[in-house]
Amino acid sequence: MTDCNHDCESCSANCGERSAPAKAQLRSGSSVKKVIAVVSGKGGVGKSLVTAMLTCAVRKKGYNTAILDADVTGPSVPQMFGLHDGATADGEALYPALSKGGTQVMSLNLLLEEESQPVVWRGPVIAGAVTQFWTDVVWKDVDFMFVDMPPGTGDVPLTVFQSLPVDGIVVVTSPQELVDMIVGKAVKMAQLMKVPVLGIVENYSYFRCPDCGAIHKIYGESHVDKLAAQAGVDTVCKLPVSQQFARLCDAGRAEDIDVSLLQPLADKICLL
């Protein structure tokens, strides 16, 4: 149905949405207290970077963290954390890889024979794999799990919202005016699914010259504060264009990034 708001409680129509599964259950021996989804309306805005940085910021406050990489066709989290050995299995369950800093990570790239092997699957199959990352993986004593979502509002985001007990979302955007409309779609989807928006992160917000310290708005003036006000979101963080971020992620050293710019949002998440 084109006008479906995915809230079956307020609807009498007998459509396919009513066959949507209930919340998926963690397997025996797993424990995840809070789930935070990191979303974006479009690709290329640094969603995985923000996922990694928030995870590290929360872990530095003493919490056990995990990342479920739901961006099945474009997984980048393992590379950012320097994970190349793959996940493990014992015939009954999967076990996530462990980063140098102690974050548990599960990604399809950790299950492939070759990291460069493409995943050519249709949407429902991809969504099913994401659900299995929740049900078939042994997650040990996780305080905060961050779900790195694919961009948009398609099969996988809908599956995550419907199947996982998401406690809140973080929206990642960039300064271009065109993105405002796209971010609005992501925010409205979260509202339809009755999931609170914890904050908005604007990546590529500015560039600070390393020589003179001058700030340049390479992608134009920011509109994120206005967008956040319209959405009723009270926490906004802005990240610069940073060669250091890129170098550390490419080197598998995401845990060495300075995460102080995201500290207000990390503090809010830790209060959940």
Short mmCIF file of N, CA and C in Angstrom, two decimals, residues 61-219:
data_model
loop_
_atom_site.label_atom_id
_atom_site.label_comp_id
_atom_site.label_asym_id
_atom_site.label_seq_id
_atom_site.Cartn_x
_atom_site.Cartn_y
_atom_site.Cartn_z
N LYS A 61 33.67 5.48 27.64
CA LYS A 61 32.98 5.79 28.88
C LYS A 61 32.78 4.54 29.74
N GLY A 62 33.35 3.42 29.29
CA GLY A 62 33.34 2.21 30.09
C GLY A 62 32.28 1.19 29.75
N TYR A 63 31.58 1.37 28.62
CA TYR A 63 30.51 0.43 28.25
C TYR A 63 31.01 -0.59 27.23
N ASN A 64 30.40 -1.77 27.25
CA ASN A 64 30.67 -2.79 26.24
C ASN A 64 29.88 -2.46 24.98
N THR A 65 30.55 -2.46 23.84
CA THR A 65 29.92 -2.01 22.59
C THR A 65 30.00 -3.08 21.51
N ALA A 66 29.10 -2.94 20.54
CA ALA A 66 29.08 -3.85 19.39
C ALA A 66 28.57 -3.08 18.18
N ILE A 67 28.95 -3.55 17.00
CA ILE A 67 28.44 -2.99 15.75
C ILE A 67 27.87 -4.12 14.91
N LEU A 68 26.61 -3.97 14.53
CA LEU A 68 25.97 -4.86 13.57
C LEU A 68 25.96 -4.11 12.24
N ASP A 69 26.75 -4.58 11.30
CA ASP A 69 26.88 -3.91 10.00
C ASP A 69 25.74 -4.36 9.09
N ALA A 70 24.69 -3.54 9.02
CA ALA A 70 23.52 -3.88 8.21
C ALA A 70 23.65 -3.39 6.77
N ASP A 71 24.74 -2.73 6.45
CA ASP A 71 24.97 -2.28 5.07
C ASP A 71 25.61 -3.44 4.31
N VAL A 72 24.80 -4.44 3.99
CA VAL A 72 25.29 -5.72 3.49
C VAL A 72 26.03 -5.60 2.16
N THR A 73 25.54 -4.76 1.26
CA THR A 73 26.16 -4.66 -0.07
C THR A 73 27.31 -3.66 -0.10
N GLY A 74 27.48 -2.87 0.94
CA GLY A 74 28.58 -1.91 0.98
C GLY A 74 29.22 -1.86 2.35
N PRO A 75 29.64 -3.01 2.88
CA PRO A 75 30.19 -3.03 4.24
C PRO A 75 31.58 -2.41 4.31
N SER A 76 31.75 -1.50 5.25
CA SER A 76 33.06 -0.85 5.41
C SER A 76 33.57 -0.90 6.84
N VAL A 77 32.73 -1.33 7.77
CA VAL A 77 33.11 -1.33 9.18
C VAL A 77 34.33 -2.21 9.47
N PRO A 78 34.41 -3.47 8.95
CA PRO A 78 35.59 -4.28 9.26
C PRO A 78 36.90 -3.62 8.86
N GLN A 79 36.93 -3.00 7.68
CA GLN A 79 38.14 -2.32 7.22
C GLN A 79 38.52 -1.19 8.17
N MET A 80 37.53 -0.44 8.63
CA MET A 80 37.78 0.70 9.49
C MET A 80 38.38 0.27 10.83
N PHE A 81 38.04 -0.93 11.29
CA PHE A 81 38.55 -1.43 12.56
C PHE A 81 39.71 -2.41 12.39
N GLY A 82 40.19 -2.54 11.16
CA GLY A 82 41.33 -3.42 10.91
C GLY A 82 41.04 -4.88 11.09
N LEU A 83 39.79 -5.30 10.81
CA LEU A 83 39.38 -6.68 10.98
C LEU A 83 39.38 -7.39 9.62
N HIS A 84 40.22 -8.40 9.50
CA HIS A 84 40.33 -9.13 8.23
C HIS A 84 40.29 -10.64 8.42
N ASP A 85 40.33 -11.12 9.65
CA ASP A 85 40.39 -12.57 9.89
C ASP A 85 39.04 -13.25 9.82
N GLY A 86 37.96 -12.49 9.88
CA GLY A 86 36.64 -13.08 9.74
C GLY A 86 36.00 -13.46 11.06
N ALA A 87 34.68 -13.65 10.99
CA ALA A 87 33.94 -14.13 12.15
C ALA A 87 34.17 -15.63 12.28
N THR A 88 33.77 -16.20 13.40
CA THR A 88 33.94 -17.64 13.62
C THR A 88 32.60 -18.30 13.87
N ALA A 89 32.56 -19.62 13.74
CA ALA A 89 31.33 -20.39 13.97
C ALA A 89 31.70 -21.74 14.56
N ASP A 90 30.74 -22.34 15.28
CA ASP A 90 30.99 -23.65 15.87
C ASP A 90 29.99 -24.70 15.39
N GLY A 91 29.28 -24.40 14.31
CA GLY A 91 28.29 -25.33 13.78
C GLY A 91 26.89 -25.01 14.25
N GLU A 92 26.76 -24.26 15.34
CA GLU A 92 25.46 -23.89 15.86
C GLU A 92 25.25 -22.38 15.87
N ALA A 93 26.31 -21.63 16.09
CA ALA A 93 26.18 -20.18 16.22
C ALA A 93 27.36 -19.48 15.57
N LEU A 94 27.15 -18.19 15.29
CA LEU A 94 28.22 -17.33 14.79
C LEU A 94 28.75 -16.50 15.95
N TYR A 95 30.04 -16.15 15.86
CA TYR A 95 30.66 -15.33 16.89
C TYR A 95 31.29 -14.12 16.22
N PRO A 96 31.02 -12.92 16.71
CA PRO A 96 31.53 -11.71 16.07
C PRO A 96 33.04 -11.59 16.21
N ALA A 97 33.63 -10.83 15.30
CA ALA A 97 35.05 -10.50 15.43
C ALA A 97 35.20 -9.46 16.53
N LEU A 98 36.38 -9.39 17.10
CA LEU A 98 36.64 -8.46 18.19
C LEU A 98 37.72 -7.47 17.76
N SER A 99 37.39 -6.18 17.86
CA SER A 99 38.36 -5.16 17.48
C SER A 99 39.47 -5.07 18.53
N LYS A 100 40.51 -4.36 18.20
CA LYS A 100 41.63 -4.18 19.13
C LYS A 100 41.17 -3.55 20.43
N GLY A 101 40.19 -2.65 20.34
CA GLY A 101 39.70 -1.98 21.54
C GLY A 101 38.62 -2.74 22.28
N GLY A 102 38.17 -3.86 21.71
CA GLY A 102 37.19 -4.70 22.40
C GLY A 102 35.77 -4.62 21.90
N THR A 103 35.52 -3.92 20.79
CA THR A 103 34.17 -3.85 20.23
C THR A 103 33.86 -5.10 19.41
N GLN A 104 32.70 -5.70 19.64
CA GLN A 104 32.26 -6.86 18.87
C GLN A 104 31.69 -6.38 17.53
N VAL A 105 32.09 -7.01 16.44
CA VAL A 105 31.67 -6.58 15.10
C VAL A 105 31.20 -7.78 14.30
N MET A 106 30.01 -7.63 13.68
CA MET A 106 29.54 -8.64 12.73
C MET A 106 29.17 -7.94 11.44
N SER A 107 29.74 -8.44 10.37
CA SER A 107 29.51 -7.88 9.03
C SER A 107 29.58 -9.01 8.03
N LEU A 108 28.84 -8.88 6.93
CA LEU A 108 28.89 -9.93 5.91
C LEU A 108 30.30 -10.07 5.35
N ASN A 109 31.06 -8.99 5.32
CA ASN A 109 32.43 -9.06 4.81
C ASN A 109 33.30 -9.99 5.65
N LEU A 110 32.90 -10.23 6.89
CA LEU A 110 33.65 -11.13 7.76
C LEU A 110 33.31 -12.59 7.49
N LEU A 111 32.34 -12.83 6.59
CA LEU A 111 31.92 -14.19 6.26
C LEU A 111 32.29 -14.58 4.83
N LEU A 112 32.84 -13.64 4.07
CA LEU A 112 33.19 -13.91 2.68
C LEU A 112 34.61 -14.45 2.56
N GLU A 113 34.83 -15.29 1.56
CA GLU A 113 36.18 -15.81 1.33
C GLU A 113 37.11 -14.70 0.87
N GLU A 114 36.58 -13.79 0.07
CA GLU A 114 37.36 -12.65 -0.41
C GLU A 114 36.62 -11.36 -0.04
N GLU A 115 37.33 -10.40 0.56
CA GLU A 115 36.69 -9.15 0.98
C GLU A 115 36.10 -8.37 -0.19
N SER A 116 36.69 -8.53 -1.38
CA SER A 116 36.22 -7.79 -2.55
C SER A 116 35.09 -8.49 -3.29
N GLN A 117 34.67 -9.66 -2.78
CA GLN A 117 33.59 -10.42 -3.43
C GLN A 117 32.28 -9.64 -3.33
N PRO A 118 31.60 -9.37 -4.45
CA PRO A 118 30.35 -8.61 -4.39
C PRO A 118 29.20 -9.45 -3.86
N VAL A 119 28.26 -8.78 -3.22
CA VAL A 119 27.06 -9.44 -2.72
C VAL A 119 25.91 -9.03 -3.64
N VAL A 120 25.49 -9.94 -4.50
CA VAL A 120 24.46 -9.63 -5.50
C VAL A 120 23.17 -10.33 -5.06
N TRP A 121 22.51 -9.75 -4.11
CA TRP A 121 21.29 -10.31 -3.54
C TRP A 121 20.14 -9.33 -3.69
N ARG A 122 18.93 -9.88 -3.71
CA ARG A 122 17.74 -9.04 -3.71
C ARG A 122 17.42 -8.58 -2.29
N GLY A 123 16.61 -7.53 -2.21
CA GLY A 123 16.31 -6.90 -0.94
C GLY A 123 15.86 -7.82 0.17
N PRO A 124 14.88 -8.71 -0.06
CA PRO A 124 14.41 -9.58 1.02
C PRO A 124 15.50 -10.51 1.56
N VAL A 125 16.40 -10.96 0.69
CA VAL A 125 17.49 -11.84 1.14
C VAL A 125 18.46 -11.04 2.02
N ILE A 126 18.75 -9.81 1.61
CA ILE A 126 19.64 -8.95 2.40
C ILE A 126 19.02 -8.68 3.77
N ALA A 127 17.72 -8.36 3.76
CA ALA A 127 17.03 -8.09 5.03
C ALA A 127 17.06 -9.32 5.93
N GLY A 128 16.91 -10.50 5.34
CA GLY A 128 16.95 -11.73 6.12
C GLY A 128 18.32 -11.95 6.75
N ALA A 129 19.37 -11.60 6.02
CA ALA A 129 20.73 -11.76 6.56
C ALA A 129 20.94 -10.85 7.76
N VAL A 130 20.41 -9.63 7.67
CA VAL A 130 20.54 -8.69 8.79
C VAL A 130 19.84 -9.23 10.03
N THR A 131 18.64 -9.79 9.84
CA THR A 131 17.93 -10.38 10.97
C THR A 131 18.73 -11.52 11.58
N GLN A 132 19.39 -12.33 10.74
CA GLN A 132 20.20 -13.44 11.24
C GLN A 132 21.41 -12.95 12.03
N PHE A 133 21.92 -11.78 11.68
CA PHE A 133 23.02 -11.22 12.48
C PHE A 133 22.57 -10.97 13.91
N TRP A 134 21.27 -10.75 14.10
CA TRP A 134 20.72 -10.54 15.43
C TRP A 134 20.41 -11.88 16.11
N THR A 135 19.82 -12.80 15.36
CA THR A 135 19.32 -14.05 15.97
C THR A 135 20.37 -15.15 16.06
N ASP A 136 21.33 -15.18 15.14
CA ASP A 136 22.26 -16.31 15.06
C ASP A 136 23.65 -16.02 15.63
N VAL A 137 23.90 -14.77 15.98
CA VAL A 137 25.22 -14.39 16.51
C VAL A 137 25.17 -14.34 18.03
N VAL A 138 26.21 -14.83 18.67
CA VAL A 138 26.31 -14.76 20.12
C VAL A 138 26.94 -13.42 20.49
N TRP A 139 26.12 -12.52 20.97
CA TRP A 139 26.57 -11.19 21.41
C TRP A 139 26.74 -11.24 22.92
N LYS A 140 27.96 -11.04 23.39
CA LYS A 140 28.28 -11.20 24.81
C LYS A 140 28.21 -9.87 25.57
N ASP A 141 27.25 -9.77 26.49
CA ASP A 141 27.20 -8.66 27.45
C ASP A 141 27.35 -7.29 26.79
N VAL A 142 26.55 -7.02 25.76
CA VAL A 142 26.63 -5.75 25.04
C VAL A 142 25.75 -4.71 25.74
N ASP A 143 26.35 -3.59 26.10
CA ASP A 143 25.58 -2.49 26.67
C ASP A 143 24.92 -1.67 25.58
N PHE A 144 25.69 -1.35 24.52
CA PHE A 144 25.17 -0.56 23.42
C PHE A 144 25.60 -1.17 22.09
N MET A 145 24.61 -1.55 21.28
CA MET A 145 24.87 -2.03 19.93
C MET A 145 24.51 -0.93 18.94
N PHE A 146 25.44 -0.63 18.04
CA PHE A 146 25.18 0.34 16.98
C PHE A 146 24.96 -0.41 15.67
N VAL A 147 23.87 -0.10 14.98
CA VAL A 147 23.55 -0.75 13.71
C VAL A 147 23.86 0.22 12.58
N ASP A 148 24.86 -0.12 11.78
CA ASP A 148 25.24 0.71 10.64
C ASP A 148 24.30 0.36 9.48
N MET A 149 23.34 1.23 9.22
CA MET A 149 22.28 0.94 8.25
C MET A 149 22.69 1.32 6.83
N PRO A 150 22.11 0.67 5.83
CA PRO A 150 22.28 1.14 4.45
C PRO A 150 21.49 2.42 4.28
N PRO A 151 21.85 3.24 3.29
CA PRO A 151 21.12 4.50 3.09
C PRO A 151 19.69 4.26 2.60
N GLY A 152 18.83 5.24 2.88
CA GLY A 152 17.47 5.18 2.36
C GLY A 152 16.48 4.62 3.35
N THR A 153 15.29 4.34 2.84
CA THR A 153 14.18 3.87 3.68
C THR A 153 13.57 2.59 3.11
N GLY A 154 14.42 1.70 2.62
CA GLY A 154 13.94 0.49 1.95
C GLY A 154 13.80 -0.72 2.85
N ASP A 155 14.03 -1.90 2.26
CA ASP A 155 13.80 -3.18 2.95
C ASP A 155 14.57 -3.33 4.26
N VAL A 156 15.87 -3.03 4.22
CA VAL A 156 16.68 -3.28 5.41
C VAL A 156 16.32 -2.35 6.56
N PRO A 157 16.22 -1.02 6.34
CA PRO A 157 15.80 -0.18 7.46
C PRO A 157 14.45 -0.59 8.04
N LEU A 158 13.50 -0.93 7.17
CA LEU A 158 12.19 -1.36 7.65
C LEU A 158 12.31 -2.64 8.48
N THR A 159 13.12 -3.58 8.00
CA THR A 159 13.32 -4.83 8.74
C THR A 159 13.95 -4.57 10.11
N VAL A 160 14.95 -3.70 10.14
CA VAL A 160 15.61 -3.39 11.42
C VAL A 160 14.62 -2.77 12.39
N PHE A 161 13.84 -1.80 11.93
CA PHE A 161 12.88 -1.13 12.82
C PHE A 161 11.80 -2.10 13.31
N GLN A 162 11.39 -3.02 12.45
CA GLN A 162 10.32 -3.94 12.83
C GLN A 162 10.81 -5.13 13.64
N SER A 163 12.04 -5.58 13.38
CA SER A 163 12.51 -6.84 13.96
C SER A 163 13.44 -6.67 15.16
N LEU A 164 14.16 -5.56 15.22
CA LEU A 164 15.10 -5.33 16.32
C LEU A 164 14.51 -4.31 17.30
N PRO A 165 14.83 -4.44 18.58
CA PRO A 165 14.31 -3.50 19.58
C PRO A 165 15.11 -2.20 19.58
N VAL A 166 14.91 -1.40 18.54
CA VAL A 166 15.69 -0.17 18.38
C VAL A 166 15.25 0.88 19.41
N ASP A 167 16.21 1.37 20.18
CA ASP A 167 15.92 2.35 21.23
C ASP A 167 16.03 3.78 20.75
N GLY A 168 16.67 4.00 19.62
CA GLY A 168 16.80 5.35 19.09
C GLY A 168 17.63 5.33 17.82
N ILE A 169 17.56 6.42 17.07
CA ILE A 169 18.35 6.52 15.85
C ILE A 169 19.18 7.80 15.86
N VAL A 170 20.26 7.74 15.12
CA VAL A 170 21.10 8.91 14.86
C VAL A 170 21.08 9.12 13.35
N VAL A 171 20.77 10.32 12.91
CA VAL A 171 20.69 10.64 11.49
C VAL A 171 21.97 11.35 11.06
N VAL A 172 22.58 10.89 9.98
CA VAL A 172 23.80 11.48 9.45
C VAL A 172 23.48 12.21 8.16
N THR A 173 23.99 13.42 8.03
CA THR A 173 23.69 14.23 6.86
C THR A 173 24.92 15.02 6.44
N SER A 174 24.79 15.83 5.41
CA SER A 174 25.84 16.73 4.95
C SER A 174 25.20 18.08 4.63
N PRO A 175 25.98 19.13 4.39
CA PRO A 175 25.40 20.47 4.31
C PRO A 175 24.55 20.79 3.07
N GLN A 176 24.63 20.01 2.01
CA GLN A 176 23.91 20.39 0.79
C GLN A 176 22.41 20.55 1.03
N GLU A 177 21.81 21.56 0.40
CA GLU A 177 20.38 21.80 0.57
C GLU A 177 19.55 20.61 0.13
N LEU A 178 19.99 19.92 -0.94
CA LEU A 178 19.24 18.77 -1.45
C LEU A 178 19.06 17.72 -0.37
N VAL A 179 20.05 17.61 0.52
CA VAL A 179 20.02 16.57 1.54
C VAL A 179 18.91 16.82 2.56
N ASP A 180 18.51 18.08 2.75
CA ASP A 180 17.47 18.40 3.72
C ASP A 180 16.23 17.56 3.51
N MET A 181 15.77 17.51 2.25
CA MET A 181 14.57 16.76 1.94
C MET A 181 14.78 15.27 2.22
N ILE A 182 15.96 14.76 1.86
CA ILE A 182 16.24 13.33 2.03
C ILE A 182 16.33 12.97 3.50
N VAL A 183 16.96 13.83 4.29
CA VAL A 183 17.05 13.59 5.73
C VAL A 183 15.66 13.62 6.34
N GLY A 184 14.83 14.53 5.84
CA GLY A 184 13.47 14.61 6.33
C GLY A 184 12.74 13.29 6.18
N LYS A 185 12.99 12.58 5.09
CA LYS A 185 12.37 11.28 4.88
C LYS A 185 12.81 10.27 5.94
N ALA A 186 14.11 10.27 6.25
CA ALA A 186 14.63 9.35 7.25
C ALA A 186 14.03 9.65 8.63
N VAL A 187 13.94 10.93 8.96
CA VAL A 187 13.37 11.33 10.25
C VAL A 187 11.90 10.92 10.32
N LYS A 188 11.16 11.16 9.26
CA LYS A 188 9.74 10.82 9.26
C LYS A 188 9.53 9.31 9.32
N MET A 189 10.41 8.54 8.71
CA MET A 189 10.29 7.08 8.81
C MET A 189 10.46 6.64 10.26
N ALA A 190 11.44 7.23 10.93
CA ALA A 190 11.65 6.89 12.35
C ALA A 190 10.43 7.25 13.18
N GLN A 191 9.84 8.40 12.88
CA GLN A 191 8.65 8.82 13.61
C GLN A 191 7.48 7.88 13.35
N LEU A 192 7.32 7.43 12.11
CA LEU A 192 6.26 6.48 11.78
C LEU A 192 6.45 5.16 12.53
N MET A 193 7.71 4.78 12.70
CA MET A 193 8.01 3.53 13.39
C MET A 193 8.09 3.72 14.90
N LYS A 194 7.82 4.95 15.35
CA LYS A 194 7.79 5.28 16.79
C LYS A 194 9.14 5.03 17.44
N VAL A 195 10.20 5.42 16.75
CA VAL A 195 11.56 5.32 17.27
C VAL A 195 12.10 6.74 17.45
N PRO A 196 12.58 7.11 18.62
CA PRO A 196 13.05 8.48 18.83
C PRO A 196 14.33 8.80 18.08
N VAL A 197 14.41 10.03 17.58
CA VAL A 197 15.63 10.51 16.93
C VAL A 197 16.49 11.15 18.02
N LEU A 198 17.63 10.57 18.32
CA LEU A 198 18.47 11.03 19.42
C LEU A 198 19.32 12.23 19.02
N GLY A 199 19.68 12.31 17.76
CA GLY A 199 20.52 13.42 17.32
C GLY A 199 20.77 13.38 15.83
N ILE A 200 21.27 14.49 15.32
CA ILE A 200 21.65 14.59 13.91
C ILE A 200 23.12 14.99 13.85
N VAL A 201 23.88 14.28 13.02
CA VAL A 201 25.29 14.58 12.82
C VAL A 201 25.49 15.08 11.40
N GLU A 202 26.03 16.28 11.28
CA GLU A 202 26.34 16.82 9.96
C GLU A 202 27.82 16.59 9.68
N ASN A 203 28.10 15.74 8.72
CA ASN A 203 29.48 15.47 8.31
C ASN A 203 29.86 16.43 7.18
N TYR A 204 31.16 16.61 6.96
CA TYR A 204 31.66 17.55 5.94
C TYR A 204 31.14 18.97 6.20
N SER A 205 30.92 19.31 7.44
CA SER A 205 30.31 20.59 7.77
C SER A 205 31.21 21.77 7.41
N TYR A 206 32.52 21.58 7.55
CA TYR A 206 33.46 22.67 7.29
C TYR A 206 34.85 22.08 7.13
N PHE A 207 35.77 22.91 6.65
CA PHE A 207 37.18 22.53 6.58
C PHE A 207 38.00 23.60 7.27
N ARG A 208 38.82 23.18 8.23
CA ARG A 208 39.68 24.12 8.94
C ARG A 208 41.08 24.05 8.33
N CYS A 209 41.56 25.16 7.82
CA CYS A 209 42.88 25.20 7.20
C CYS A 209 43.95 24.88 8.24
N PRO A 210 44.79 23.90 7.97
CA PRO A 210 45.81 23.53 8.96
C PRO A 210 46.90 24.58 9.12
N ASP A 211 47.01 25.50 8.16
CA ASP A 211 48.07 26.52 8.22
C ASP A 211 47.63 27.78 8.96
N CYS A 212 46.45 28.30 8.59
CA CYS A 212 46.01 29.57 9.18
C CYS A 212 44.83 29.43 10.13
N GLY A 213 44.20 28.26 10.13
CA GLY A 213 43.07 28.04 11.04
C GLY A 213 41.74 28.55 10.53
N ALA A 214 41.73 29.13 9.33
CA ALA A 214 40.48 29.66 8.77
C ALA A 214 39.51 28.52 8.46
N ILE A 215 38.23 28.78 8.66
CA ILE A 215 37.20 27.78 8.40
C ILE A 215 36.54 28.05 7.04
N HIS A 216 36.45 27.04 6.21
CA HIS A 216 35.85 27.15 4.88
C HIS A 216 34.65 26.22 4.79
N LYS A 217 33.54 26.72 4.29
CA LYS A 217 32.33 25.92 4.10
C LYS A 217 32.34 25.37 2.68
N ILE A 218 33.05 24.29 2.48
CA ILE A 218 33.26 23.73 1.14
C ILE A 218 31.95 23.31 0.49
N TYR A 219 31.05 22.75 1.26
CA TYR A 219 29.79 22.25 0.70
C TYR A 219 28.63 23.21 0.95
#
